[in-house]
Short mmCIF file of C-alpha atoms and ligand atoms in Angstrom, two decimals:
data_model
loop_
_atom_site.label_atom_id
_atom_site.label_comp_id
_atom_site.label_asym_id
_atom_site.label_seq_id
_atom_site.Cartn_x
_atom_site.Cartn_y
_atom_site.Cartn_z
CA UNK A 1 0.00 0.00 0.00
CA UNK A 2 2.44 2.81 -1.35
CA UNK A 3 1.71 6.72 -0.76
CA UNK A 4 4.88 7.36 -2.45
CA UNK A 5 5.93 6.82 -6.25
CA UNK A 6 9.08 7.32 -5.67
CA UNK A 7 9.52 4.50 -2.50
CA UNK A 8 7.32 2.33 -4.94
CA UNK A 9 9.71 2.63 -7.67
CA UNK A 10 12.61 1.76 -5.63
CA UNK A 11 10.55 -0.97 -3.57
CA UNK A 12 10.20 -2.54 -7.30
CA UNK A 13 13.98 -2.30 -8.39
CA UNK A 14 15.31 -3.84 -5.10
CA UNK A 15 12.62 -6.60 -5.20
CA UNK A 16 13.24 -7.29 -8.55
CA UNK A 17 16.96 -7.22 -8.42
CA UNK A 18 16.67 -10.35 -5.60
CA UNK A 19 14.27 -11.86 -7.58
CA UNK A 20 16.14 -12.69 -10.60
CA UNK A 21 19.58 -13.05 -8.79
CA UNK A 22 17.45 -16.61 -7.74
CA UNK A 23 15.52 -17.14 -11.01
CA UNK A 24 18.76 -16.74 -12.94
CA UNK A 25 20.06 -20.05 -11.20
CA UNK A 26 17.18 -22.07 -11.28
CA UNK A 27 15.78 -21.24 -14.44
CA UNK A 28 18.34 -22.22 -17.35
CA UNK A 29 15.62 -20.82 -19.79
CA UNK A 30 15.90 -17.15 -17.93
CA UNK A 31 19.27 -17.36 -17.49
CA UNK A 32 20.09 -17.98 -21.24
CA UNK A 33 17.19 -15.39 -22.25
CA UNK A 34 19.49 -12.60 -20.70
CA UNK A 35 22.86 -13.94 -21.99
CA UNK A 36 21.55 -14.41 -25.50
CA UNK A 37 20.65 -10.02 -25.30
CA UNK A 38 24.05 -9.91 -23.90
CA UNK A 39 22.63 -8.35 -20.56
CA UNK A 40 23.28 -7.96 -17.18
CA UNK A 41 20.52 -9.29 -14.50
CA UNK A 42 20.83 -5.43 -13.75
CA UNK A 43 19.56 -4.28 -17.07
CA UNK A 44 16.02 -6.01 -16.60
CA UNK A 45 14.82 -3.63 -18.14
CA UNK A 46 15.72 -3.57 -21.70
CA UNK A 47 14.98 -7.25 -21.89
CA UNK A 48 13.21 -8.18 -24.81
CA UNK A 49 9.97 -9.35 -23.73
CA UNK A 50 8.39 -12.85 -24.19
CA UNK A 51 4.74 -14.40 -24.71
CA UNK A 52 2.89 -17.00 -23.77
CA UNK A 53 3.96 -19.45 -27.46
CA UNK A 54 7.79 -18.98 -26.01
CA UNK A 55 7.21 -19.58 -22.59
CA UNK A 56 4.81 -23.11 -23.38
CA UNK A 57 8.26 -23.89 -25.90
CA UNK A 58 10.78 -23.35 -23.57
CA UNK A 59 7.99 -24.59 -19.90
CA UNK A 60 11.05 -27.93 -19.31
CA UNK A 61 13.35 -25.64 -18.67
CA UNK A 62 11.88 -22.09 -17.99
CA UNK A 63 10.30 -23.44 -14.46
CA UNK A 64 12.05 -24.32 -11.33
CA UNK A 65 10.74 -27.26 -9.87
CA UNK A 66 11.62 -29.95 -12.57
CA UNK A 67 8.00 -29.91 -14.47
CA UNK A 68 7.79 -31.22 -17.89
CA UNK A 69 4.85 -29.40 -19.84
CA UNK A 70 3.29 -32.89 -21.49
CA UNK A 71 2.77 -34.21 -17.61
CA UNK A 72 1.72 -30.37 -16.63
CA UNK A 73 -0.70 -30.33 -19.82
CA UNK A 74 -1.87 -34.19 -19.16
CA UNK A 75 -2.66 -33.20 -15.07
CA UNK A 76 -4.58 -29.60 -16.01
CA UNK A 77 -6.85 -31.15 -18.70
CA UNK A 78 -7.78 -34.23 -16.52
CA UNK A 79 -8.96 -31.67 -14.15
CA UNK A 80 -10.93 -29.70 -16.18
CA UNK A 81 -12.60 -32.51 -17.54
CA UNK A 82 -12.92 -34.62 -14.35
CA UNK A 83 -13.75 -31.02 -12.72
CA UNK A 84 -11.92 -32.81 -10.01
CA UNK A 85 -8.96 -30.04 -8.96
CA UNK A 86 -6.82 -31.69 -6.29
CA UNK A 87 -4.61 -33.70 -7.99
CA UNK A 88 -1.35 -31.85 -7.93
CA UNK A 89 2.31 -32.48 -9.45
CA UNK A 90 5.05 -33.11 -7.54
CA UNK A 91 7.69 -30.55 -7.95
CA UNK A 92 11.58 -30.16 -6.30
CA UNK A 93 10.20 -28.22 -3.96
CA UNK A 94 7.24 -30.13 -3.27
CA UNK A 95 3.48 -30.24 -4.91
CA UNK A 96 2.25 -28.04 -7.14
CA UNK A 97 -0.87 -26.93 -8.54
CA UNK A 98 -1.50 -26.55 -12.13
CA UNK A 99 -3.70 -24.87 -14.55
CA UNK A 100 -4.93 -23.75 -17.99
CA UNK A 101 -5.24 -20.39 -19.63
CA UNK A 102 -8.08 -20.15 -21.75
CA UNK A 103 -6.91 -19.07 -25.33
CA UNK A 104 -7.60 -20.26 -28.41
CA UNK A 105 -6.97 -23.95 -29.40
CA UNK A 106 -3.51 -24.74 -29.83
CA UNK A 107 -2.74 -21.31 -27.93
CA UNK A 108 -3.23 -22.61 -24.58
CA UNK A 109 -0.96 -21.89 -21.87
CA UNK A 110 0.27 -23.75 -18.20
CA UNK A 111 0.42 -22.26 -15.28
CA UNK A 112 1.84 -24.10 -12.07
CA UNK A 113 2.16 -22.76 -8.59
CA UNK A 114 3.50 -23.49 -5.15
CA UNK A 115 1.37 -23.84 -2.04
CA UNK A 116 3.35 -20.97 -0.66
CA UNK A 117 2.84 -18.90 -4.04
CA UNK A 118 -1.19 -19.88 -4.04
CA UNK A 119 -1.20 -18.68 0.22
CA UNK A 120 0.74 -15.20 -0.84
CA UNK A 121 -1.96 -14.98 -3.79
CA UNK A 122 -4.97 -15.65 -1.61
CA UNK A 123 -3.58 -13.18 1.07
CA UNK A 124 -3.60 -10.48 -1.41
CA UNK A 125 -7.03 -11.41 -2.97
CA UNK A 126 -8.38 -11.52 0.79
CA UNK A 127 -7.03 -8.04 1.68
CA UNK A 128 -8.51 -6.73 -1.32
CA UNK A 129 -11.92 -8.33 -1.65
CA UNK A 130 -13.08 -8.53 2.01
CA UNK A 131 -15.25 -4.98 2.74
CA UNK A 132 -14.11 -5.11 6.22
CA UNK A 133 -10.86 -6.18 5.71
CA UNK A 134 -9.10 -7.08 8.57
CA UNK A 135 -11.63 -7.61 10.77
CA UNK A 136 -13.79 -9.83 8.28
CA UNK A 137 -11.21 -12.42 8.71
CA UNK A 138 -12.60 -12.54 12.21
CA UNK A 139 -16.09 -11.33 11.78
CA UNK A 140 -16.45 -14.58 9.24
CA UNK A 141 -17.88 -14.49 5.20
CA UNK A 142 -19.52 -16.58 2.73
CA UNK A 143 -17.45 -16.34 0.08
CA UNK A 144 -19.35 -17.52 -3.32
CA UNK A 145 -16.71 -17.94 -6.45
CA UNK A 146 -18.25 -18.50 -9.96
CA UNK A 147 -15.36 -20.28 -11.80
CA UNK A 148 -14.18 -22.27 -14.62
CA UNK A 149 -11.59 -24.00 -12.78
CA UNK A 150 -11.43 -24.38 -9.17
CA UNK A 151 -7.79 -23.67 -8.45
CA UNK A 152 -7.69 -24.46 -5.16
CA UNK A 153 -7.97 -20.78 -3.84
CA UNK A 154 -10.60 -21.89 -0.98
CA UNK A 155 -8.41 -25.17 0.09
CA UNK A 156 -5.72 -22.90 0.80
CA UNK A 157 -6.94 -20.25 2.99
CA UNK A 158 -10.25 -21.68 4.45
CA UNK A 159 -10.42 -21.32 7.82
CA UNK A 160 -13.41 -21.80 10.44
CA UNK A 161 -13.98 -17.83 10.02
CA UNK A 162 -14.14 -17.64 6.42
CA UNK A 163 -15.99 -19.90 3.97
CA UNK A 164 -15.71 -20.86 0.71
CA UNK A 165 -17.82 -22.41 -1.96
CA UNK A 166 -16.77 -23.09 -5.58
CA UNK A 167 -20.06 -23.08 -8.02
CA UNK A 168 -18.66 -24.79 -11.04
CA UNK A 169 -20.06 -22.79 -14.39
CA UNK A 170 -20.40 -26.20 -15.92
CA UNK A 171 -23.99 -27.13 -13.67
CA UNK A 172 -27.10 -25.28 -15.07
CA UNK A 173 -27.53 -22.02 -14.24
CA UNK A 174 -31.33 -22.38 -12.82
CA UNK A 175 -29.62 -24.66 -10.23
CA UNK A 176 -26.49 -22.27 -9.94
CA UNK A 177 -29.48 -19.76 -9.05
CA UNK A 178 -30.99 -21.55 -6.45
CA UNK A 179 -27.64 -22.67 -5.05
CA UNK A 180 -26.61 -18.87 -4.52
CA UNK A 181 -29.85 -17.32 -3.02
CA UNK A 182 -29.50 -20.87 -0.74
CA UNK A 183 -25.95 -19.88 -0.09
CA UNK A 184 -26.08 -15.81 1.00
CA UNK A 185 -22.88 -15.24 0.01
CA UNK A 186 -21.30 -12.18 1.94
CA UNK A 187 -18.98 -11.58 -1.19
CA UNK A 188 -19.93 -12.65 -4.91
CA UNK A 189 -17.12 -13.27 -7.19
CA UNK A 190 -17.38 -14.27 -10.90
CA UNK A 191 -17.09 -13.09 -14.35
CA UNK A 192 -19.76 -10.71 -15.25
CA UNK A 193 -21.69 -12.83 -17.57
CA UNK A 194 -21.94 -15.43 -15.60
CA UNK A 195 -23.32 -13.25 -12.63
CA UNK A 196 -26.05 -11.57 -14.64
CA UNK A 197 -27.29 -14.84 -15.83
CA UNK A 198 -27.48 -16.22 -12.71
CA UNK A 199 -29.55 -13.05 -11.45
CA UNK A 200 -31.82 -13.22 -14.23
CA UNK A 201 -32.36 -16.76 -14.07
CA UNK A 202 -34.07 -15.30 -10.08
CA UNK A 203 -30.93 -15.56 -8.07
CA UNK A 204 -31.53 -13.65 -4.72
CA UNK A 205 -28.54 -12.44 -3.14
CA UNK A 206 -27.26 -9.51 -1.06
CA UNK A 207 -23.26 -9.67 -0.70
CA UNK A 208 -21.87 -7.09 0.90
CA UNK A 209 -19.55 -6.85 -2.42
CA UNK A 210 -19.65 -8.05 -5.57
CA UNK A 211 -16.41 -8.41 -7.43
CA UNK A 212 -15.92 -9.01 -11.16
CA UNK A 213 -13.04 -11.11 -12.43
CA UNK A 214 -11.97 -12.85 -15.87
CA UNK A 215 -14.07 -10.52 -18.78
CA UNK A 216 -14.42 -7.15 -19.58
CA UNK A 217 -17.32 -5.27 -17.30
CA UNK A 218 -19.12 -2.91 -19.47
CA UNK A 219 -20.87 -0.30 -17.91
CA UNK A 220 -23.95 -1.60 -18.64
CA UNK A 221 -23.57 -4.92 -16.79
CA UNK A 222 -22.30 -2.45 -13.46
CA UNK A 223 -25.15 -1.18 -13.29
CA UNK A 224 -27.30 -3.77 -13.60
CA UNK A 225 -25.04 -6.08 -11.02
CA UNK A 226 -25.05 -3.64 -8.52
CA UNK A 227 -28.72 -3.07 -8.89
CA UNK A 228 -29.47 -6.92 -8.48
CA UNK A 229 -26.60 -7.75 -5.50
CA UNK A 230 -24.96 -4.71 -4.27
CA UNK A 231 -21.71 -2.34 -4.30
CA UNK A 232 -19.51 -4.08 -7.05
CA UNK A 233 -15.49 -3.45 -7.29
CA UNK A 234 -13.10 -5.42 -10.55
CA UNK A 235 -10.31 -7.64 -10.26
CA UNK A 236 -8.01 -7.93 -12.88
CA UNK A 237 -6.49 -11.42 -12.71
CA UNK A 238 -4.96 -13.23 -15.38
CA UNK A 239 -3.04 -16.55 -15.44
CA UNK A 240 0.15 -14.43 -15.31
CA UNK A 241 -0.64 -12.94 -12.08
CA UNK A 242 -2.61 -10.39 -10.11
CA UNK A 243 -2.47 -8.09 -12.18
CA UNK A 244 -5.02 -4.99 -10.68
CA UNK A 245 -7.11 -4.91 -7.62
CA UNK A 246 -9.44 -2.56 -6.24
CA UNK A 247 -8.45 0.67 -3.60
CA UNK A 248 -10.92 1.99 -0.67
CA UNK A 249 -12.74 3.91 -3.55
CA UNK A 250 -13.53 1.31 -5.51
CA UNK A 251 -11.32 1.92 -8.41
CA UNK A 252 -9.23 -0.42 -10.01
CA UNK A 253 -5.05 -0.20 -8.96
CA UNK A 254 -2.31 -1.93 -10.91
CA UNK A 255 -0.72 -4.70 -8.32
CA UNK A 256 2.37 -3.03 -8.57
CA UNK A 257 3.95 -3.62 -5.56
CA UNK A 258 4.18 -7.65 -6.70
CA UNK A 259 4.57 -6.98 -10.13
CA UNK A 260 6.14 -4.10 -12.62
CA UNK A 261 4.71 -3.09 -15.12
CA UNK A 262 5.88 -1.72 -18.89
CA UNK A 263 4.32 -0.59 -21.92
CA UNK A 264 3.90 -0.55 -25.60
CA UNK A 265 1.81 2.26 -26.63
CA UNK A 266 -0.89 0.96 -29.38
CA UNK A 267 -2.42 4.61 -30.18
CA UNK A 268 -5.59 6.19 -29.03
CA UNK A 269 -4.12 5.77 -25.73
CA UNK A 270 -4.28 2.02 -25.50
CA UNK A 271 -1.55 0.22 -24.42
CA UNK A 272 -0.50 -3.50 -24.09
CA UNK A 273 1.56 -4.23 -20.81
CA UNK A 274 4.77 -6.41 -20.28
CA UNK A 275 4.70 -7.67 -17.09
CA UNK A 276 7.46 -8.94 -14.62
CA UNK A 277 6.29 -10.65 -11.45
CA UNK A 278 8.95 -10.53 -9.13
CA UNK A 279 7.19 -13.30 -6.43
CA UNK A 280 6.73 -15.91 -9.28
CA UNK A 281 9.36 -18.54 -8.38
CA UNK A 282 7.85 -21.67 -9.81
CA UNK A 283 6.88 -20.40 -12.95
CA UNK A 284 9.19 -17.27 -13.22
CA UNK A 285 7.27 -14.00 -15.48
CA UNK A 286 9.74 -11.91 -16.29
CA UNK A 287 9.24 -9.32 -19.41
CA UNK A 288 6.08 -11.24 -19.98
CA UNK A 289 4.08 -9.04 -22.60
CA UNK A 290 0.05 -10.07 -22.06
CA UNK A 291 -2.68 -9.83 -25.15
CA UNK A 292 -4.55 -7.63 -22.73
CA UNK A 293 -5.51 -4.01 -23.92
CA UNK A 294 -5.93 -1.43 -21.15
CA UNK A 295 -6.25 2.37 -20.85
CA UNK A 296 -4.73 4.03 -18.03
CA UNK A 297 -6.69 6.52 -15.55
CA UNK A 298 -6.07 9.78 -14.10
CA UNK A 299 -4.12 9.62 -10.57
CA UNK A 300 -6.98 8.26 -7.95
CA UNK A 301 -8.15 10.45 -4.97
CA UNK A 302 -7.07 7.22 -3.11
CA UNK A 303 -3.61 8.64 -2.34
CA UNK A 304 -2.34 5.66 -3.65
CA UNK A 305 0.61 5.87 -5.59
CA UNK A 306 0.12 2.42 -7.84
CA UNK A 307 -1.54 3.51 -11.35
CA UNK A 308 -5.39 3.45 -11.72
CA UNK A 309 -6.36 1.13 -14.60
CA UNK A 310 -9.63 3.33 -15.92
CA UNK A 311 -10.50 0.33 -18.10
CA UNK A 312 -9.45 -3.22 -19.38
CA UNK A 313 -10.86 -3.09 -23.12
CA UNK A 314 -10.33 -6.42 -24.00
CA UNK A 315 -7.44 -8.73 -25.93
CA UNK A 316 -5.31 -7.31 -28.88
CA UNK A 317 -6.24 -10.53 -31.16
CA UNK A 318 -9.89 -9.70 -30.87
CA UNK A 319 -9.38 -6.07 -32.33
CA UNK A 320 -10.78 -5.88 -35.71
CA UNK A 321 -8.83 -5.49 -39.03
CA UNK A 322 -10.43 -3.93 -41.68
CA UNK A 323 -9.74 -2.06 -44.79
CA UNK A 324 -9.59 1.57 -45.08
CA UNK A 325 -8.76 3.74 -47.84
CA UNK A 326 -4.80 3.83 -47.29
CA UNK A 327 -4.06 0.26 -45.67
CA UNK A 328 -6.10 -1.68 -42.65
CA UNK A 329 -7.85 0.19 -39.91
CA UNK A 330 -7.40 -1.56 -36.25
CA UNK A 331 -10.96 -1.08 -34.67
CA UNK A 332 -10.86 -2.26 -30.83
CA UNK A 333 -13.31 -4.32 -29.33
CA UNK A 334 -13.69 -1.27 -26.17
CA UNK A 335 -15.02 0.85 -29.02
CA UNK A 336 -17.45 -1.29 -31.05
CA UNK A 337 -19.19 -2.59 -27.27
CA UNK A 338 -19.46 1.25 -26.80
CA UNK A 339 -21.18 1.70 -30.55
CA UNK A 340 -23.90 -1.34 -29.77
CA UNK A 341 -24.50 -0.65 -26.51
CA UNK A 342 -26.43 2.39 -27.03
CA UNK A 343 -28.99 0.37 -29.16
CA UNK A 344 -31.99 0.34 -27.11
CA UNK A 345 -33.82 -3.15 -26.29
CA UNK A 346 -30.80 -5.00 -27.29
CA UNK A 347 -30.05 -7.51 -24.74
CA UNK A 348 -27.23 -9.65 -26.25
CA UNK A 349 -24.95 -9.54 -28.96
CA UNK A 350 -22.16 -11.21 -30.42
CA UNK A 351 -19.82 -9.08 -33.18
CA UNK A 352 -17.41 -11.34 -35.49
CA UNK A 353 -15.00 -10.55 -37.98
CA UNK A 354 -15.28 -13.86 -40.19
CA UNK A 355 -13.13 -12.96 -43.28
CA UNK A 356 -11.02 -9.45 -44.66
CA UNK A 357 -14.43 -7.83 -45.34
CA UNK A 358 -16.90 -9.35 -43.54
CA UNK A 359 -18.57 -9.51 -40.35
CA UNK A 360 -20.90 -11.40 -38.37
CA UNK A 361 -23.47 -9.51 -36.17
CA UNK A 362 -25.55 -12.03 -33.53
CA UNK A 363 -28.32 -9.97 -32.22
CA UNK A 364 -30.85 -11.15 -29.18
CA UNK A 365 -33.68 -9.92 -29.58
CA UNK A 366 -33.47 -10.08 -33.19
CA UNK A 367 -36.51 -8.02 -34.38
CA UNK A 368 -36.93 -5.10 -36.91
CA UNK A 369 -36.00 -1.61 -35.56
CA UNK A 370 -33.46 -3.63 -32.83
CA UNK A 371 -31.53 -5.05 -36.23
CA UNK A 372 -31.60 -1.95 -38.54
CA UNK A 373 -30.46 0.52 -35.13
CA UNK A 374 -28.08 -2.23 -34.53
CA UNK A 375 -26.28 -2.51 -38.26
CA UNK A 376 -26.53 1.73 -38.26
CA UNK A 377 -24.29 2.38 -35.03
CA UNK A 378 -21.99 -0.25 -36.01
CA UNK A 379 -21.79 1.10 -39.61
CA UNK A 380 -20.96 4.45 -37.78
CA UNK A 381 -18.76 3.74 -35.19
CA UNK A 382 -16.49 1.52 -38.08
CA UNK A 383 -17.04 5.01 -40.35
CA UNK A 384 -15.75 7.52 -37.82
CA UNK A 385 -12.64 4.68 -37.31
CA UNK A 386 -12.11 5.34 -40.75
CA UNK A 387 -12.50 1.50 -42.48
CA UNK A 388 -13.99 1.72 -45.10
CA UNK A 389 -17.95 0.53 -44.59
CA UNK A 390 -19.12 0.95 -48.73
CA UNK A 391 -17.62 -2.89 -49.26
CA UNK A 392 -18.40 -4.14 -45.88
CA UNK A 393 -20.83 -7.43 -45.41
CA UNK A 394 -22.80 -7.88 -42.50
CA UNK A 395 -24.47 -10.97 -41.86
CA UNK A 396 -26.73 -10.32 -39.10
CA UNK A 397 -28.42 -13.45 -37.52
CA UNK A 398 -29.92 -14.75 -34.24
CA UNK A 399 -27.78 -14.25 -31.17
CA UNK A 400 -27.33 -17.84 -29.13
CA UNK A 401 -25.77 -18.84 -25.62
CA UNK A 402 -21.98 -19.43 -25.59
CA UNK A 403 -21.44 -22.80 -23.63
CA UNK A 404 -21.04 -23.43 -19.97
CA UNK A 405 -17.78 -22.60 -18.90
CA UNK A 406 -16.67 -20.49 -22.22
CA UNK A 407 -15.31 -17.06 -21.60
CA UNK A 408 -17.74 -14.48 -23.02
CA UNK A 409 -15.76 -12.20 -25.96
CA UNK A 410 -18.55 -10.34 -27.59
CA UNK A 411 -16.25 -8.52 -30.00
CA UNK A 412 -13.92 -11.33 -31.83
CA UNK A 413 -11.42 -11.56 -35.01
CA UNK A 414 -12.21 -15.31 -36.32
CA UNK A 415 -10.06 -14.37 -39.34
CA UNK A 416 -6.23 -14.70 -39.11
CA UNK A 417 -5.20 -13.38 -42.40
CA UNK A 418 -3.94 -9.97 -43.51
CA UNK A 419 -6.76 -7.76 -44.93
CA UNK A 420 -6.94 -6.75 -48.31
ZN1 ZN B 1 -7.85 4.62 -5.79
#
């Protein structure tokens, strides 16, 4: 909880310093990473940075506790389809949990963890999701997570205070629904989608907080969320790490005092971070660049002196590529959610691009006026971006449920290629 920039900054480069005089010996694949830029551990900084293809190639010999990825890969997927999460690897250094970043087929990544890593994380979620924080530890909670995978988060820290109950997004969500108002959570955690669902399949629940992890909240969804449950705060938590967490006033902090943070601008103020976690030891992140897209905020009346994250607008590989008069036009996903979510009576959609010129636009309800007002902002909001709309095709159609469990994208690129 820095005040001060400048004792954050210097907090960072210390920590970070330590941390990789360690990783350098037990990771051959970090070690080699710096001698191949002919660096110094001390110029961290002007590593190149990595991503998530080079990290799965090089998992043998990139993590420290003697993991090979085919038994990592064969232990996470046996979860996930047993939806049995205990089963753990065992590691130099003793067990260790593993999981599975969602990502497209073929892109999907490992991550392993300690016990003591996984106690550190749910310290740091605890302090930062309980209202009454540190009393509540005391005081007691129901703590309701909506998850994919289970993770073992509530083996590690449950205690006789604190309670924990893991509602798998596989089950039905009418049963989800009656599970929850059963339940009276104290604290509601789960991805937005998933949440509003659940409410408007009847849930009944009051948590004192409601926190949103895993998808992008539009502003829409806040409102509604806190209108159905209560006061509602984001966490920004990938598979890399904690990445962002909410202050006192609700807003959403980078994590920066467990991880630094870089940046590569990507114009109209968005920017893609590069992260280094320096209390990763299992599976060391160091120059890590993510496929997240965020826009910074103004300094927070918090006092705080971490950054304020004023929104996460989604993944770079969903942006749009389309043509434009001089060359192709990146449109991002933050935008296009703004364009159709001023169509009135619109309750779902689902925007796709599906080949160099074409796009597919799934629309719930799907009835005159909601269609044409639909087809008309998008048209706009692509205009004012400057692609080219004359040669566009839009295939609007009938908007249907994603499958349990799949991460909600509502703006997506389907098509690899390079436009025309
Ligand atoms: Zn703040």
């Amino acid at each position: 909880m820095f005040r001060d920039r400048a004792a954050l900054e210097s907090h960072q480069e210390r920590q970070i310093r330590k941390h990789l005089r360690w990783v350098a010996l037990h990771s051959p694949a970090t070690a080699r990473r710096f001698q191949r830029a002919g660096l110094t551990l001390g110029r961290w900084r002007d590593l190149p940075p990595t991503g998530k293809a080079e990290m799965m190639a090089n998992f043998d010999t990139l993590n420290t506790a003697g993991l090979r990825l085919s038994e990592a890969l064969r232990v996470a997927r046996q979860a996930e389809d047993s939806r049995d999460f205990t089963p753990t690897l065992a590691g130099t250094r003793g067990p260790v949990t593993v999981g599975l970043s969602t990502g497209t087929s073929g892109n999907q990544g490992v991550f392993v963890a300690s016990r003591a890593e996984r106690v550190q994380w749910a310290g740091v979620v605890l302090r930062h999701l309980l209202p009454d924080w540190p009393l509540g530890l005391l005081r007691g909670h129901r703590i309701a997570f909506f998850l994919r995978a289970e993770g073992g988060l509530y083996r590690t820290v449950q205690s006789r205070a604190l309670d924990f109950r893991f509602f798998d997004l596989l089950r039905p969500v009418q049963e989800l629904a009656a599970q929850l108002t059963e339940y009276a959570p104290t604290v509601l955690v789960g991805p937005p989608s998933v949440l509003r669902a659940v409410a408007q399949a009847g849930a009944k629940a009051a948590p004192q907080r409601v926190v949103s992890v895993a998808e992008v909240l539009e502003d829409a969804e806040r409102d509604l969320l806190t209108r159905k449950f209560g006061p509602l705060v984001q966490v920004y938590q990938a598979t890399e790490g904690l990445l962002a967490l909410p202050c006192p006033h609700g807003h959403l902090h980078l994590n920066e005092a467990h991880v630094h943070f870089d940046w590569e601008p990507l114009g109209g103020g968005y920017v893609r971070p590069i992260v280094t976690d320096f209390r990763r030891t299992t599976q060391p992140i160091i120059r890590h660049r993510l496929d997240d897209v965020l826009l910074l905020g103004n300094p927070c009346s918090c006092g705080l002196a971490s950054r304020r994250v004023e929104r996460i607008a989604g993944r770079q590989d969903d942006a749009l590529l389309l043509p434009g008069p001089s060359g192709s036009v990146t449109v991002w996903p933050d935008f296009l959610r703004g364009a159709l979510g001023r169509v009135p009576l619109l309750q779902e959609y689902q925007l796709q691009q599906t080949g160099p010129e074409s796009l597919r636009l799934a629309l719930q309800p799907l009835q005159s006026g909601v269609a044409e007002q639909a087809v008309q902002e998008l048209r706009r909001a692509l205009t004012r971006t400057g692609v080219s709309v004359n040669t566009l095709k839009i295939d609007v159609q009938p908007w249907t449920a994603p499958a349990p469990g799949v991460k909600r994208r509502r703006v997506q690129r389907l098509f690899r290629g390079e436009p025309q």
